[in-house]
Short mmCIF file of C-alpha atoms and ligand atoms in Angstrom, two decimals:
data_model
loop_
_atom_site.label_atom_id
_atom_site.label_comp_id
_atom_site.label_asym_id
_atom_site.label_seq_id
_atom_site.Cartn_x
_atom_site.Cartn_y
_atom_site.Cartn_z
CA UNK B 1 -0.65 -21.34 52.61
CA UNK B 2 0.03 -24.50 50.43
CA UNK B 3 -3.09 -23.97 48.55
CA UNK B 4 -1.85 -20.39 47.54
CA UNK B 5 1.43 -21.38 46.52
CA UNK B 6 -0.30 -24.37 44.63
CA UNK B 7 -2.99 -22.14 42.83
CA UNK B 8 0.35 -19.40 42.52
CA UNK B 9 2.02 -21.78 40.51
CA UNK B 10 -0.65 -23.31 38.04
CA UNK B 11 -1.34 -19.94 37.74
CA UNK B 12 2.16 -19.20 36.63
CA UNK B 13 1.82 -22.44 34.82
CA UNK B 14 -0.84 -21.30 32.81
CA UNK B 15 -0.08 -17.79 31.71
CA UNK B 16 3.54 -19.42 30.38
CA UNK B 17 1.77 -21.36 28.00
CA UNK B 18 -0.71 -18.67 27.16
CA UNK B 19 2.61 -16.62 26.21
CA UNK B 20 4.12 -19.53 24.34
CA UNK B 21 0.88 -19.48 22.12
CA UNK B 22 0.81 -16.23 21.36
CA UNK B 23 4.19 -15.70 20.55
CA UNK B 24 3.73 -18.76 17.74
CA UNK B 25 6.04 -17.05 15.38
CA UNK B 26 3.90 -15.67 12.34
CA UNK B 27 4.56 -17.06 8.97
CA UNK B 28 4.97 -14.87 6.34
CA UNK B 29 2.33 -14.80 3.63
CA UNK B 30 1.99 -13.42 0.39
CA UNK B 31 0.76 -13.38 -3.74
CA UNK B 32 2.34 -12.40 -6.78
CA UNK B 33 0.44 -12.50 -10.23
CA UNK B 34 0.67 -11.32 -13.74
CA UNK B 35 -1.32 -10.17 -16.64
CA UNK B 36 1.53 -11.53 -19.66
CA UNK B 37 4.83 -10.38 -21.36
CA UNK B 38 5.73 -8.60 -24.67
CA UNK B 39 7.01 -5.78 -26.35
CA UNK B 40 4.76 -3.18 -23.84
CA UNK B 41 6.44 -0.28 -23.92
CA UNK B 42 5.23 3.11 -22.25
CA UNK B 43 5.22 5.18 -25.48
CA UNK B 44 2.45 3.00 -26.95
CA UNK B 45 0.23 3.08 -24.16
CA UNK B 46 -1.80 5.58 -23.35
CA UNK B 47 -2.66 6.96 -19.33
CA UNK B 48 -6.21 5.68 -19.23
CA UNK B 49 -4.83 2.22 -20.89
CA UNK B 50 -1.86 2.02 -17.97
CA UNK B 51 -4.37 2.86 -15.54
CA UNK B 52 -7.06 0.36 -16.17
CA UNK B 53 -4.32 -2.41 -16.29
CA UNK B 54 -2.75 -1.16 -12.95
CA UNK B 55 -6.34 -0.99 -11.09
CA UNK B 56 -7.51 -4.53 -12.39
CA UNK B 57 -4.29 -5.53 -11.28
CA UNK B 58 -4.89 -3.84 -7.44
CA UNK B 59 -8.46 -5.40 -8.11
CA UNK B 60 -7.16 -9.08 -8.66
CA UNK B 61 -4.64 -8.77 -5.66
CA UNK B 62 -6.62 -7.23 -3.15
CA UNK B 63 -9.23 -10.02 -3.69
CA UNK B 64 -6.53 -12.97 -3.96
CA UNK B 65 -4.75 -11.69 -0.59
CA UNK B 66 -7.96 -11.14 1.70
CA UNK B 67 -8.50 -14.98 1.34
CA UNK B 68 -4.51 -15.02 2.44
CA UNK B 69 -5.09 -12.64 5.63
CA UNK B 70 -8.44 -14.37 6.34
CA UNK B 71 -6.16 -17.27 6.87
CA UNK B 72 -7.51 -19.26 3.38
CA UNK B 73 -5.34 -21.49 1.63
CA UNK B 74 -3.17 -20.31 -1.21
CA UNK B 75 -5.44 -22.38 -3.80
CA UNK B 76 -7.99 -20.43 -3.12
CA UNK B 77 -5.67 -16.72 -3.27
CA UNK B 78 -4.89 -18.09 -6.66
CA UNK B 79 -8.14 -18.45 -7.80
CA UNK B 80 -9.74 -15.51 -6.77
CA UNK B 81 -6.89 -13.17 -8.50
CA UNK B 82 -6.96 -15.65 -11.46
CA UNK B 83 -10.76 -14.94 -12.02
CA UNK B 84 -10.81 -11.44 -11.86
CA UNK B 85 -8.04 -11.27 -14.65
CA UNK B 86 -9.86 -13.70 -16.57
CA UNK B 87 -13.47 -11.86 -16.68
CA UNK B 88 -11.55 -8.65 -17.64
CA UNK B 89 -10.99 -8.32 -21.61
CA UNK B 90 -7.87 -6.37 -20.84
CA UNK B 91 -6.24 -10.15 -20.70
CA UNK B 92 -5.91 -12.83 -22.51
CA UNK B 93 -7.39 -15.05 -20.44
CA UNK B 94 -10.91 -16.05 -20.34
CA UNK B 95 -12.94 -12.44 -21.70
CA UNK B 96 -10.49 -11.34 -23.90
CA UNK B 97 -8.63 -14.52 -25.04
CA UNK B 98 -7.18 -14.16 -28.76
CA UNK B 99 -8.74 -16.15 -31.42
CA UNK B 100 -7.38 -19.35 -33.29
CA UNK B 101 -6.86 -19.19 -37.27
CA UNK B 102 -10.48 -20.37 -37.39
CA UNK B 103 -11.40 -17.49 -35.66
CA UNK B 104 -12.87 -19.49 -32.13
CA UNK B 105 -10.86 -19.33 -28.67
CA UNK B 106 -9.48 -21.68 -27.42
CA UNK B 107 -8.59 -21.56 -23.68
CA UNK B 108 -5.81 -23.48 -21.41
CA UNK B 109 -4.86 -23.77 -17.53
CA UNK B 110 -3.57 -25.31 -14.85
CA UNK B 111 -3.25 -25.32 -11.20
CA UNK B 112 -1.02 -26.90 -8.97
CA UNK B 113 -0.47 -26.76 -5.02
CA UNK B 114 2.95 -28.10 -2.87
CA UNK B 115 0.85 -29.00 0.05
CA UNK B 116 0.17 -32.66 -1.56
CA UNK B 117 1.60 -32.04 -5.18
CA UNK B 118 -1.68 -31.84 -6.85
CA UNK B 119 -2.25 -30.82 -10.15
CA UNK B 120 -5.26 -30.18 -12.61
CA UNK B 121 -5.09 -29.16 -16.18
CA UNK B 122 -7.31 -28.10 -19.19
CA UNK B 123 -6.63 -27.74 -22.29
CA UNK B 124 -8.72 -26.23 -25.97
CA UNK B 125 -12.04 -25.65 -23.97
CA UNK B 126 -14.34 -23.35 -25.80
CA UNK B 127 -17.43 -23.04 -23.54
CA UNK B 128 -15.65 -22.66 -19.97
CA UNK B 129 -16.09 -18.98 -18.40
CA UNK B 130 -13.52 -19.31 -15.94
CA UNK B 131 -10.61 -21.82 -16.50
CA UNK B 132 -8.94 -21.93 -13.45
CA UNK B 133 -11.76 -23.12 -11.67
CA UNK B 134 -11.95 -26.28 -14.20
CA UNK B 135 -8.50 -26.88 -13.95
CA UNK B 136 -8.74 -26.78 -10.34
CA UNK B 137 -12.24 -29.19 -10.43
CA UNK B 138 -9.79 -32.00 -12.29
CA UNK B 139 -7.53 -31.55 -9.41
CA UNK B 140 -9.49 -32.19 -6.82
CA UNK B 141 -12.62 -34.21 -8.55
CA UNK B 142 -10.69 -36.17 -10.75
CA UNK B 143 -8.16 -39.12 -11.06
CA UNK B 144 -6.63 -37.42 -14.10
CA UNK B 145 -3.98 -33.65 -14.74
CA UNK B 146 -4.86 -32.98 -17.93
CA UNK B 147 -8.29 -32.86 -19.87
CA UNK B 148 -8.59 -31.61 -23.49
CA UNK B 149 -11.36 -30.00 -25.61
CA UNK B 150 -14.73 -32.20 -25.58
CA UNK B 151 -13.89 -34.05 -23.06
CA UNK B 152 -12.89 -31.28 -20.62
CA UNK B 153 -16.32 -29.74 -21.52
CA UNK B 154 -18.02 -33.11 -20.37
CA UNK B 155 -16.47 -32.95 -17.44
CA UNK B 156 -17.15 -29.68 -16.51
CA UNK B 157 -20.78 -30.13 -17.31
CA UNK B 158 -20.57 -33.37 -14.98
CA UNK B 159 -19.11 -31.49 -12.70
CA UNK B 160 -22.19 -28.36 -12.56
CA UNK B 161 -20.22 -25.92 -14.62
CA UNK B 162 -22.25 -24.13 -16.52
CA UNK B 163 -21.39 -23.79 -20.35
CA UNK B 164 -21.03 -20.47 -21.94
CA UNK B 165 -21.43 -19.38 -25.68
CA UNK B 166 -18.61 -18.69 -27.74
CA UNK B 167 -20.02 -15.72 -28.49
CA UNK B 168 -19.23 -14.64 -24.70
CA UNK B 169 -15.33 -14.16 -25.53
CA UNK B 170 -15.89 -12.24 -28.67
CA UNK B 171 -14.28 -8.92 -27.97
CA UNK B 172 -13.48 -6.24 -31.14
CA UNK B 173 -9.77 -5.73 -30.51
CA UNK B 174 -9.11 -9.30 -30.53
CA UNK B 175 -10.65 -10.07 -33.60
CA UNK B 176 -9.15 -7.21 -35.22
CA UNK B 177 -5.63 -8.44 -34.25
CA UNK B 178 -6.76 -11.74 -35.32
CA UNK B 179 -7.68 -10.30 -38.86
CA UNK B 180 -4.52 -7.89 -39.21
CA UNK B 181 -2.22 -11.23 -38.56
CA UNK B 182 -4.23 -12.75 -41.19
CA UNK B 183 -3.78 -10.43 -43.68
CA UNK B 184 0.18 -10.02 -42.74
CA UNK B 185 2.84 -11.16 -45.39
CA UNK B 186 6.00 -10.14 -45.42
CA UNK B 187 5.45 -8.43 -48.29
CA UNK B 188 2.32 -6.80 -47.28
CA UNK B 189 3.05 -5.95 -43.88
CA UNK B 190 -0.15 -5.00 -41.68
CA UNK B 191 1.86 -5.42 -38.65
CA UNK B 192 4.90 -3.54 -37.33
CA UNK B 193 7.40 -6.14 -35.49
CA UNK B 194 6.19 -5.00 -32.29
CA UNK B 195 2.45 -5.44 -32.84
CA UNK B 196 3.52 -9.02 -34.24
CA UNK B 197 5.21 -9.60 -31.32
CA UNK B 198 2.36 -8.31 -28.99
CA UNK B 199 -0.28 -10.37 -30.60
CA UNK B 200 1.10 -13.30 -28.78
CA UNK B 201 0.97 -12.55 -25.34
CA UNK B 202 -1.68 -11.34 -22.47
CA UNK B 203 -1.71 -14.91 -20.19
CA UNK B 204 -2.52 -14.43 -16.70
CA UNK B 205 -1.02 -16.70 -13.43
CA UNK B 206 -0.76 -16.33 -9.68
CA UNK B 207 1.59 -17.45 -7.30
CA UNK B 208 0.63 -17.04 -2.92
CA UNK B 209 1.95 -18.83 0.28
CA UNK B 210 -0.73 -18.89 3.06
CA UNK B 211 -0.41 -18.60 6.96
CA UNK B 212 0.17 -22.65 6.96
CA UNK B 213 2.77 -22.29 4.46
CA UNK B 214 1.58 -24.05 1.22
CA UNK B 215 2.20 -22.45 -1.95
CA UNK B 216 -0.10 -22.61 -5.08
CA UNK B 217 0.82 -21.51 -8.28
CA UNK B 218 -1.90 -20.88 -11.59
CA UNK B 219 -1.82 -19.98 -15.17
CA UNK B 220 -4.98 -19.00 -17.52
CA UNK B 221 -4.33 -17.99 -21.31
CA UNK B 222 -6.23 -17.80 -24.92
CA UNK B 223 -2.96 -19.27 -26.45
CA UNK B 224 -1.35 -17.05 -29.31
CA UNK B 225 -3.14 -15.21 -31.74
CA UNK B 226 -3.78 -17.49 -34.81
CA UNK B 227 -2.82 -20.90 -33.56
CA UNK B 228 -3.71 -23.88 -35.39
CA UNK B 229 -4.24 -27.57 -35.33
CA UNK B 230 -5.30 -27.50 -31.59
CA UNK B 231 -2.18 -26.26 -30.74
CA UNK B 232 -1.47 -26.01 -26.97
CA UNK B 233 1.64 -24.26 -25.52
CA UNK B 234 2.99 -24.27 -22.08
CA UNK B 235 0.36 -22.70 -19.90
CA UNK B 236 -1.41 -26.06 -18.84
CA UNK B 237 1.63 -27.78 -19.41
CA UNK B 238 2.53 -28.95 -15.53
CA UNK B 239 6.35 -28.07 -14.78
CA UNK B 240 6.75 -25.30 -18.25
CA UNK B 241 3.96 -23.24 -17.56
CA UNK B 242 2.92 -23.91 -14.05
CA UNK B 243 4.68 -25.53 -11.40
CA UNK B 244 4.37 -25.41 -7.10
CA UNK B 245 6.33 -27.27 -4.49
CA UNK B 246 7.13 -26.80 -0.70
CA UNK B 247 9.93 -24.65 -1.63
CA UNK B 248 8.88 -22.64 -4.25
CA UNK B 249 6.30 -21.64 -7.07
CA UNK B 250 6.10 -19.98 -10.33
CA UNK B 251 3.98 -19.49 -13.74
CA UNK B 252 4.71 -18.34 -16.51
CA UNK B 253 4.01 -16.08 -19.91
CA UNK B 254 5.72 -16.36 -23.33
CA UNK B 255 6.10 -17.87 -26.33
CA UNK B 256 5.03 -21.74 -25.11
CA UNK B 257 6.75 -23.69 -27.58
CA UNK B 258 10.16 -22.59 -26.06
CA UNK B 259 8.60 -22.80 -22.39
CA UNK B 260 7.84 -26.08 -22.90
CA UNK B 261 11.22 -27.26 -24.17
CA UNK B 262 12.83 -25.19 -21.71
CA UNK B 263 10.89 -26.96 -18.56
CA UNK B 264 10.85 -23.59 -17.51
CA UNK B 265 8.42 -23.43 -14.27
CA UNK B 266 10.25 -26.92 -13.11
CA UNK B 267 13.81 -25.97 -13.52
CA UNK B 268 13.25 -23.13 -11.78
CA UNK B 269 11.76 -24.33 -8.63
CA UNK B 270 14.96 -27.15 -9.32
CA UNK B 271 17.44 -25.14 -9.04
CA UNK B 272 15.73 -23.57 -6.00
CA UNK B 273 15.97 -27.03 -4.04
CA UNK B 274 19.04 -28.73 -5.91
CA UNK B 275 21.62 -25.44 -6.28
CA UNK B 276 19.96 -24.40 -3.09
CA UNK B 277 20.18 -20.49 -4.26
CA UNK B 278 17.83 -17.89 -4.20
CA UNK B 279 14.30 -17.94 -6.69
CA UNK B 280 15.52 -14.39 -7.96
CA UNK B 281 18.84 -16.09 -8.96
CA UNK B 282 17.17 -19.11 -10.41
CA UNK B 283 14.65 -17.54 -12.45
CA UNK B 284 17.15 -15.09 -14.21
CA UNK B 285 19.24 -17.99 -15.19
CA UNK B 286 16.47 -19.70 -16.91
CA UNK B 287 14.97 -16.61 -18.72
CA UNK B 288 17.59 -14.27 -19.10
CA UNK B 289 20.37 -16.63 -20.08
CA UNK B 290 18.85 -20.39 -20.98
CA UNK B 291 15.66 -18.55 -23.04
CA UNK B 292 17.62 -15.85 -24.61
CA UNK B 293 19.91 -18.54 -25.95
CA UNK B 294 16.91 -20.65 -26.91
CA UNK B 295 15.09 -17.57 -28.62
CA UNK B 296 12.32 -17.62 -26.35
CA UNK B 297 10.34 -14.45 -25.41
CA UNK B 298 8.45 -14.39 -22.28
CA UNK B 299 8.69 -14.10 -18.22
CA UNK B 300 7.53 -15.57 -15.58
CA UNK B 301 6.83 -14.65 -11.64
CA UNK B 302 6.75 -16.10 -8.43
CA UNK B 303 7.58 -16.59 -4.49
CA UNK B 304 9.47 -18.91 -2.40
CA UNK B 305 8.67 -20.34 1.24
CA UNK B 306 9.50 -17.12 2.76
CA UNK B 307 7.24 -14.94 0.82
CA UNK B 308 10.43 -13.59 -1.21
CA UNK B 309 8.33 -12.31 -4.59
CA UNK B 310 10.49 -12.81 -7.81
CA UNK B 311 10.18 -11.48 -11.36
CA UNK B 312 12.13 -12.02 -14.53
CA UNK B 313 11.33 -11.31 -18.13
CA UNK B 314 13.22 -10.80 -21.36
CA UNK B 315 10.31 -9.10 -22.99
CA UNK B 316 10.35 -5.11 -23.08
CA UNK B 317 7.61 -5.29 -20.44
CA UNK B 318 5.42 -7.41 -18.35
CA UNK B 319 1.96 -6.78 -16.49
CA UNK B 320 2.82 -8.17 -12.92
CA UNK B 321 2.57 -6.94 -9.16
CA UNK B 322 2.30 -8.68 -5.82
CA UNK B 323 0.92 -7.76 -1.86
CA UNK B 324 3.15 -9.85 0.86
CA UNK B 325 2.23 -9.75 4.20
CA UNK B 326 6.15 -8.46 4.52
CA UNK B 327 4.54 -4.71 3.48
CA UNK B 328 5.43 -5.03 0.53
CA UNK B 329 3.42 -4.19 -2.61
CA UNK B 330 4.04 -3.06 -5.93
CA UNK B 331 2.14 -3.14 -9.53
CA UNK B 332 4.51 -2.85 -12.32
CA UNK B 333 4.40 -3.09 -16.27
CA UNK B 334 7.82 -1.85 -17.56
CA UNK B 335 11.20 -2.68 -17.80
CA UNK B 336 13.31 -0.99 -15.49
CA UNK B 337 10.25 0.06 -13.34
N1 LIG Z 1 2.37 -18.98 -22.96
C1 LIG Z 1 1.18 -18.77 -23.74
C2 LIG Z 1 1.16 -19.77 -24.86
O1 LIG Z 1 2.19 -20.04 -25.46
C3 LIG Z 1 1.09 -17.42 -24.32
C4 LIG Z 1 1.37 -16.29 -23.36
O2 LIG Z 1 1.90 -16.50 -22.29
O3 LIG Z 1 1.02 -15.16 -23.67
O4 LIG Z 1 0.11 -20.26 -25.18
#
């Protein structure tokens, strides 16, 4: 009789803490990315252009939030949407990045994650396939951010990567809209104000929070369409372009030289934490009201620690969509979508 009651209650025991495992609450989990802002309006595209840019964008979050469901980290979500986008020439990002003045690309990116604040960063690489994964390499193979141009390239070649030719990001329509700019004055106009407009933008970025709730954030671009100088803009700039803490993550696409003065990724996630308000909230007050006033062109997305997905752009449209684990999934281009 005593042994019953004793094997009664372990037994009892036992399947209490069996319950008290399974019902571990389940985090929310989720990724948001985006193919760049501009003037993209639906009269200018055609079906078969909105369509490839909506499946590649299916394609890159389909692929980023299997590693989420798998239970992978959100570095590695970003990634895997980041390097679809960048081996498609629909974006400018890696395949399809817009040519400098001299007529070479030039690519940029960075990476961060709010799990231990880590960042890596590249900057004017020529000869690297897939950016993100550099940029990612400095983080976690490096005592350094930022790398730039040769030096990147040395490292990445330390590192395994293996070096492309230039000739790999030659695509026609860029170098068309490279020449058009190039022949544009105001008064021989090749370009109407919208195609001038367009010619700067296409950057890709990705923003998840995994199962153990760490959020990374990641940006990839080409730049703008006839930089020169080595001129950089925001996109591997830590805290404009890119920026991921415990609370909240977010990259960004526009015109960089106003991203970067505005500290835009950073002061949004700040606001987050400091005003304690929503990202939605935060986000529209940087790019619909400090921006505007600024002159800057652009948007940005992003999620917060409960997998709530925000967008904001002042730009007539913006490639973006996201998959939460929330059911909620979306692929959208236009304003007012
Ligand atoms: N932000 C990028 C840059 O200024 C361009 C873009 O987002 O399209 O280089």
């Amino acid at each position: 009789m005593k042994t019953s009651l004793k094997t009664l209650v372990l037994t009892l025991l036992l399947a209490l803490s069996l319950g008290s495992m399974a019902q571990k609450p389940e985090r929310p989990y989720g990724l948001v990315i985006h193919g760049g802002a501009g003037t993209i309006l639906k009269k200018n595209m055609t079906p078969e252009t909105e369509k490839a840019y909506r499946e590649k964008m299916d394609e890159a979050l389909g692929a980023g939030y299997a590693v989420l469901e798998k239970g992978g980290s959100s570095i590695e979500a970003v990634k895997a949407a980041i390097v679809i986008m960048e081996d498609s020439p629909l974006f400018n990002a890696g395949k399809g990045a817009v040519f400098t003045h001299e007529g070479v690309n030039e690519l940029d990116a960075s990476i961060m994650y709010s799990k231990d604040l880590s960042a890596g960063a590249i900057a004017g690489v020529s000869h690297i396939k897939n950016p993100i994964l550099l940029a990612d390499k400095v983080r976690t193979d490096s005592k350094h951010v930022m790398m730039a141009r040769e030096g990147a390239e040395a490292f990445a070649k330390e590192q395994g990567f293996e070096l492309v030719d230039t000739q790999y990001f030659f695509t026609q329509r860029r170098w068309d809209q490279l020449q058009k700019v190039l022949k544009h004055t105001p008064e021989k106009p090749e370009l109407s104000e919208d195609e001038a407009k367009n010619s700067k933008f296409g950057t890709v970025g990705a923003v998840a929070l995994d199962q153990d709730g760490n959020i990374a954030a990641a940006t990839s671009t080409g730049g703008m369409t006839n930089k020169r100088y080595g001129r950089i803009g925001d996109s591997p700039v830590i805290g404009a372009g890119t920026y991921a803490d415990k609370n909240c993550g977010v990259s960004a696409t526009g015109h960089g030289e106003y991203f970067i003065r505005a500290a835009v990724t950073y002061d949004i996630c700040a606001r987050v934490k400091y005003k304690a308000q929503g990202i939605q909230e935060s986000a529209d007050q940087v790019i619909q009201d400090k921006l505007v006033e600024m002159g800057g062109d652009g948007g940005v997305i992003g999620l917060d620690a409960g997998a709530n997905i925000m967008a904001s752009f002042n730009t007539e449209g913006m490639y973006h969509g996201w998959k939460t684990s929330n059911g909620q999934s979306a692929t959208k281009i236009y304003k007012g979508e």
